[in-house]
Short mmCIF file of C-alpha atoms in Angstrom, two decimals:
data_model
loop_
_atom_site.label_atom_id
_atom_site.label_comp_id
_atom_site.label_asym_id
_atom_site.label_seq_id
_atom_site.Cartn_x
_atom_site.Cartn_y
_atom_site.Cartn_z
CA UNK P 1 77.17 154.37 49.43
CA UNK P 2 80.25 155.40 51.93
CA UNK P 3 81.24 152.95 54.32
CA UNK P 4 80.20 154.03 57.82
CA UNK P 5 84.38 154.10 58.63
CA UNK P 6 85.09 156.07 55.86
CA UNK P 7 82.12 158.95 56.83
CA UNK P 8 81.74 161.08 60.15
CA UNK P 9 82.57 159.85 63.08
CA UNK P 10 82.88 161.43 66.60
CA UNK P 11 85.13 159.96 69.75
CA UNK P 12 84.92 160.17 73.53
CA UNK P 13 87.49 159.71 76.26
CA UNK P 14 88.38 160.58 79.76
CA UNK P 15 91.48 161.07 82.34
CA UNK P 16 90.24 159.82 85.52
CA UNK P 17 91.16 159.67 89.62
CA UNK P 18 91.26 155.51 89.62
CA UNK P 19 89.56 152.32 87.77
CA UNK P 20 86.43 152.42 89.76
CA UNK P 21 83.34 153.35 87.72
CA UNK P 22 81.15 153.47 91.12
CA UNK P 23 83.69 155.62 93.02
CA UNK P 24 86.82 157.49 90.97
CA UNK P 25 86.20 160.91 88.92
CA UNK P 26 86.50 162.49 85.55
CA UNK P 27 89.34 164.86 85.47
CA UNK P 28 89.40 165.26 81.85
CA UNK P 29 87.44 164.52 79.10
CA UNK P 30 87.26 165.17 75.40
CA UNK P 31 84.46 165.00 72.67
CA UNK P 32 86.44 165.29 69.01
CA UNK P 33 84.14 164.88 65.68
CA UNK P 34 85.69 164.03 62.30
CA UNK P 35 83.91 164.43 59.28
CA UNK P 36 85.87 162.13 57.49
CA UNK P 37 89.54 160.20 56.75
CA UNK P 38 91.62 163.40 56.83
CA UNK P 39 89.44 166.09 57.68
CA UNK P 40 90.60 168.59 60.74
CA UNK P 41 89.55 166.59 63.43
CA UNK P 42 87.37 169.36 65.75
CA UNK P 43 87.94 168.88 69.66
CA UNK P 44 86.13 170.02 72.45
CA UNK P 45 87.63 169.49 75.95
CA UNK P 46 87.07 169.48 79.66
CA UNK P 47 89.38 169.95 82.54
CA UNK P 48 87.67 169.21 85.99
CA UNK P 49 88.01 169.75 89.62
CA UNK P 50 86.76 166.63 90.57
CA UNK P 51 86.44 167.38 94.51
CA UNK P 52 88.45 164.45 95.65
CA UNK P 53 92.20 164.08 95.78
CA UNK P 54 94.12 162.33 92.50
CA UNK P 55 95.88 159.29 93.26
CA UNK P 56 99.69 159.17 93.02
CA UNK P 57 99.14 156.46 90.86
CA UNK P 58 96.47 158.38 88.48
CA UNK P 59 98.22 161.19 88.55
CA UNK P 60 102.03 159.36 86.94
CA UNK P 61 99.38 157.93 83.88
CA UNK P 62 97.81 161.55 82.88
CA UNK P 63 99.93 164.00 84.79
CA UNK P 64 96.84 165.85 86.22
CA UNK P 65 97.83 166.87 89.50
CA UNK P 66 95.58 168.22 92.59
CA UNK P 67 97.32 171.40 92.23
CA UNK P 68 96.47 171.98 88.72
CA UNK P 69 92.89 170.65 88.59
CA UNK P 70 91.77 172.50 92.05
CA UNK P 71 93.63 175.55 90.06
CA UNK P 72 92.44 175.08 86.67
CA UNK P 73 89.59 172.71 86.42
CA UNK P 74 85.85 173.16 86.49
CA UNK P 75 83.33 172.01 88.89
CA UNK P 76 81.69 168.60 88.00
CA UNK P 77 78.58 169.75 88.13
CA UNK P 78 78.34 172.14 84.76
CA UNK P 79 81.18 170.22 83.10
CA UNK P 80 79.11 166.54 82.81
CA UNK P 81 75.90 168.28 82.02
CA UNK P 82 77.90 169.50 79.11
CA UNK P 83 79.77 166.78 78.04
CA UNK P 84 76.40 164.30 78.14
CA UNK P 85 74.64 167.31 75.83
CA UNK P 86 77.32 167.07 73.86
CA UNK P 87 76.99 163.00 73.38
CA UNK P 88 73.72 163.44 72.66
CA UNK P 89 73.85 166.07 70.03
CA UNK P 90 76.29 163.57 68.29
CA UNK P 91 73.50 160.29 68.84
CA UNK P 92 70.75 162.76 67.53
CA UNK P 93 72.68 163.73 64.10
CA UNK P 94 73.46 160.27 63.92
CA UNK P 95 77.38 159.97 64.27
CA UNK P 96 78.49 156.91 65.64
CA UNK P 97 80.44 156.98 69.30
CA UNK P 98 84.28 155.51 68.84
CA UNK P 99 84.52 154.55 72.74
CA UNK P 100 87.55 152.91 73.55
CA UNK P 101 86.61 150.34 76.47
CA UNK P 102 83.24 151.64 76.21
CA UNK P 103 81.63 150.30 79.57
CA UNK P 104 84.42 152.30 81.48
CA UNK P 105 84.45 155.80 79.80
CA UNK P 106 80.09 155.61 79.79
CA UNK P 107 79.49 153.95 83.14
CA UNK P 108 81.70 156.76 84.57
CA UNK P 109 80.13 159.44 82.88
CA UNK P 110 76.81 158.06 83.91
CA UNK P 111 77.35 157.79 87.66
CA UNK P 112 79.04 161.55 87.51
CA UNK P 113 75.88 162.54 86.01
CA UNK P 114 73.82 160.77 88.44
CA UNK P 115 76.21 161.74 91.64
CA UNK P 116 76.43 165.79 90.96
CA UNK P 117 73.21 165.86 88.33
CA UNK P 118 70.59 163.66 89.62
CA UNK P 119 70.07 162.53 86.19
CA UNK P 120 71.34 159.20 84.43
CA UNK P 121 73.04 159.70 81.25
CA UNK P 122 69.90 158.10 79.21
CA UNK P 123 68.07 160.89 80.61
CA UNK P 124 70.13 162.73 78.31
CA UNK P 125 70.22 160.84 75.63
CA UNK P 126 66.38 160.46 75.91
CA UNK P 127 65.13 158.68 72.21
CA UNK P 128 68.79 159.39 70.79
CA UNK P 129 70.08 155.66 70.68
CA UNK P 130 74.00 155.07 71.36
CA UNK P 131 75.56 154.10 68.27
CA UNK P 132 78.92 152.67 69.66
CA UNK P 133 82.36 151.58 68.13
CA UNK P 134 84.81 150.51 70.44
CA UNK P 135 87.99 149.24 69.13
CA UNK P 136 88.93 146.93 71.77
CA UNK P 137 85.72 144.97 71.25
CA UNK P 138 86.24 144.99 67.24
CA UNK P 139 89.65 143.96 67.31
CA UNK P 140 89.29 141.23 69.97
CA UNK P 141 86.36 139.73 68.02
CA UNK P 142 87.15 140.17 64.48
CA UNK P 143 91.41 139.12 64.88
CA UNK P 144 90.47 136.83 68.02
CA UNK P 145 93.86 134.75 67.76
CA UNK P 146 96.38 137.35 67.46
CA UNK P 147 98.22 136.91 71.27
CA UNK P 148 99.40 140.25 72.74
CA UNK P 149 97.42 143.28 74.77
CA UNK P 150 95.13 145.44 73.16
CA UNK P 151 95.19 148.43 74.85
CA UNK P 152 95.02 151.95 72.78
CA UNK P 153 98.58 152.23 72.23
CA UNK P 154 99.08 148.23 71.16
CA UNK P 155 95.93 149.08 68.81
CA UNK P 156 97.77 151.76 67.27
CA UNK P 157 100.75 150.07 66.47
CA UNK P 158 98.82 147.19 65.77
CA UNK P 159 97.33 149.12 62.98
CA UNK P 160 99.96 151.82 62.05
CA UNK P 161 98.27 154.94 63.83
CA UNK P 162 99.85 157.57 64.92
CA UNK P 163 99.22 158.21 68.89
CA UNK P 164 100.55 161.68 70.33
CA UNK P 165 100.46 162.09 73.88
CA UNK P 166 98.90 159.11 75.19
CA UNK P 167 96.77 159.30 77.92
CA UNK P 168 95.52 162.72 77.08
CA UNK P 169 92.00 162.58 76.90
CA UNK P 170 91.63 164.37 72.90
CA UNK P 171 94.78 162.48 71.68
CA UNK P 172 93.36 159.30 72.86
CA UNK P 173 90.03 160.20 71.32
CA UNK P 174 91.47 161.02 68.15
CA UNK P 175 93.85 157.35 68.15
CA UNK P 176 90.93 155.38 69.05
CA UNK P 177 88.74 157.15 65.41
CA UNK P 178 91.45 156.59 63.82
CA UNK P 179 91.71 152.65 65.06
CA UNK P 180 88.28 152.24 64.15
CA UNK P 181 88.42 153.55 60.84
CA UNK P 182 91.85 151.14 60.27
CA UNK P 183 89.97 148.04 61.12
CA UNK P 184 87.01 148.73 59.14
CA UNK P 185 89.29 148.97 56.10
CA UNK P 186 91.15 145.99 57.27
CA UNK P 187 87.88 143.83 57.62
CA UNK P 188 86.11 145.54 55.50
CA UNK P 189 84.59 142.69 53.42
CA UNK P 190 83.31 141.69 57.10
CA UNK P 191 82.09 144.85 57.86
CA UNK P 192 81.23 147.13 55.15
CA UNK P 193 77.73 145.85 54.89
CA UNK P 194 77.15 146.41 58.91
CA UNK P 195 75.18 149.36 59.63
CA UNK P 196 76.42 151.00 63.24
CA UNK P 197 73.40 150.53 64.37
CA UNK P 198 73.90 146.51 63.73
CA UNK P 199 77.65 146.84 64.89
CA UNK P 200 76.50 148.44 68.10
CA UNK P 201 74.02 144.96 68.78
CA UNK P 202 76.60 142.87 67.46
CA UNK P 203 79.34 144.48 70.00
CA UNK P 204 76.79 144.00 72.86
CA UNK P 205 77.03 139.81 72.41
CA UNK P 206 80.59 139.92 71.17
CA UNK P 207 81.71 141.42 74.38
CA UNK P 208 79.51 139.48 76.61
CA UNK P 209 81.29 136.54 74.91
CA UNK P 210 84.59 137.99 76.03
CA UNK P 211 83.84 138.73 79.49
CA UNK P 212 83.06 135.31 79.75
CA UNK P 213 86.28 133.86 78.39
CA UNK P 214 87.82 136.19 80.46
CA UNK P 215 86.20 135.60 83.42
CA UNK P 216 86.86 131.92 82.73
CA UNK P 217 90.39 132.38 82.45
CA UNK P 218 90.41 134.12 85.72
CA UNK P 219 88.85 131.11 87.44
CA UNK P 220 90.95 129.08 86.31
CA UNK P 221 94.23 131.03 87.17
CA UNK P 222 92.80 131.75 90.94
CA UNK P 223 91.78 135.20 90.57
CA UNK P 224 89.29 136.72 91.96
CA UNK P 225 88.47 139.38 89.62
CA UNK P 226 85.00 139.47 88.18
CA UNK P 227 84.57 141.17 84.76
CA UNK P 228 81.29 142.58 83.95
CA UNK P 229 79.43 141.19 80.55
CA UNK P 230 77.50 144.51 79.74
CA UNK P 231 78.88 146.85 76.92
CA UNK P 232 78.40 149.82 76.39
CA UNK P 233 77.05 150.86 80.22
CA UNK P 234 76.74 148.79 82.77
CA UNK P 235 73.58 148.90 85.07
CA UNK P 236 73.25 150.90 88.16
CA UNK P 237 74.32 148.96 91.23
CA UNK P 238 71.08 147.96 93.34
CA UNK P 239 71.04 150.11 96.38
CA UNK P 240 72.59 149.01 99.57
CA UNK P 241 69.55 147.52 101.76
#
């Protein structure tokens, strides 16, 4: 039977305004499906308007500007009704999600949905379950010692991957399959007898477990940062009272 990293596998990412799930936007997103190791990765893409202006900041890491998106981009509204149809078409035929930072890219998506859709992104989804694979969660948890970041672009150097164009939503959906499928060969006598659909509940604790140490390490340097122990969405914020 093929190992689920050597069979088809599909990968989301976006471009965004900021790193605030409850208030930045999509700018640009990409859905790309492989079949498997070496086949023609096949890409679809979105570039939105996202009806807010695009931090300086933002803007130096993706190279979106306000000119070009008002110009070029979409309106939000059509765009995430089509890219959470197009997650769940990949949950229904059963291809796992390669999410890079998963809680980021999903929570986003779901609050877009819910902000210019009325509709949360498991209304899409409906009985489709997320399958997820982040690599960030993977690595951290399976080579827990090694010191260094992990961002994408550590991850592919890390593991010999080729990354073109960094920070463009397809490339970086494309580097983060082909991190996944590197560390399931790597650890394969770890994982090869994981299904996704164990890999996804494992992630869920393994991550939780990282948040923590994070969050510990925070406290103890001073910080004030909180990091958030769900994975692969985190919940809706209560409403304000």
């Amino acid at each position: 039977m093929t190992c689920w990293y050597e069979g088809p596998l599909a990968a989301f990412d976006t471009e965004t305004t900021g790193v605030d799930v409850e208030g930045d936007r999509i700018v640009s997103a990409a859905l790309v499906v492989q079949d498997g190791p070496g086949a023609r990765p096949r890409a679809t893409r979105w570039l939105v308007n996202p009806g807010i202006p695009v931090p300086a900041g933002a803007t130096e890491v993706h190279g979106l500007t306000d000119e070009h998106l008002q110009r070029n981009g979409r309106w939000p509204a059509p765009v995430m009704d089509e890219i959470a149809r197009g997650l769940a078409e990949q949950c229904m035929a059963g291809r796992p999600l390669v999410i890079m930072n998963a809680p980021f890219d999903l929570t986003l998506l779901d609050r877009e949905l819910r902000r210019h859709r009325a509709a949360s992104l498991g209304h899409y989804l409906g009985q489709n379950p997320l399958r997820v694979l982040d690599p960030r969660v993977l690595d951290k948890h399976l080579d827990r010692y090694r010191k260094g970041r992990r961002t994408l672009t550590d991850l592919c150097e890390h593991y010999g991957v080729t990354l073109e164009g960094a920070h463009d939503a397809s490339a970086d959906a494309v580097a983060a399959l082909e991190v996944v499928r590197a560390v399931g060969r790597r650890f394969a006598a770890r994982l090869e007898r994981l299904s996704p659909t164990e890999l996804h509940t494992l992630q869920a604790t393994w991550h939780a477990a990282q948040a923590r140490g994070l969050q510990a390490w925070f406290t103890r340097q001073g910080t004030p940062e909180v990091v958030d122990t769900a994975w692969p969405l985190r919940p809706e914020l209560p409403a304000a009272a």
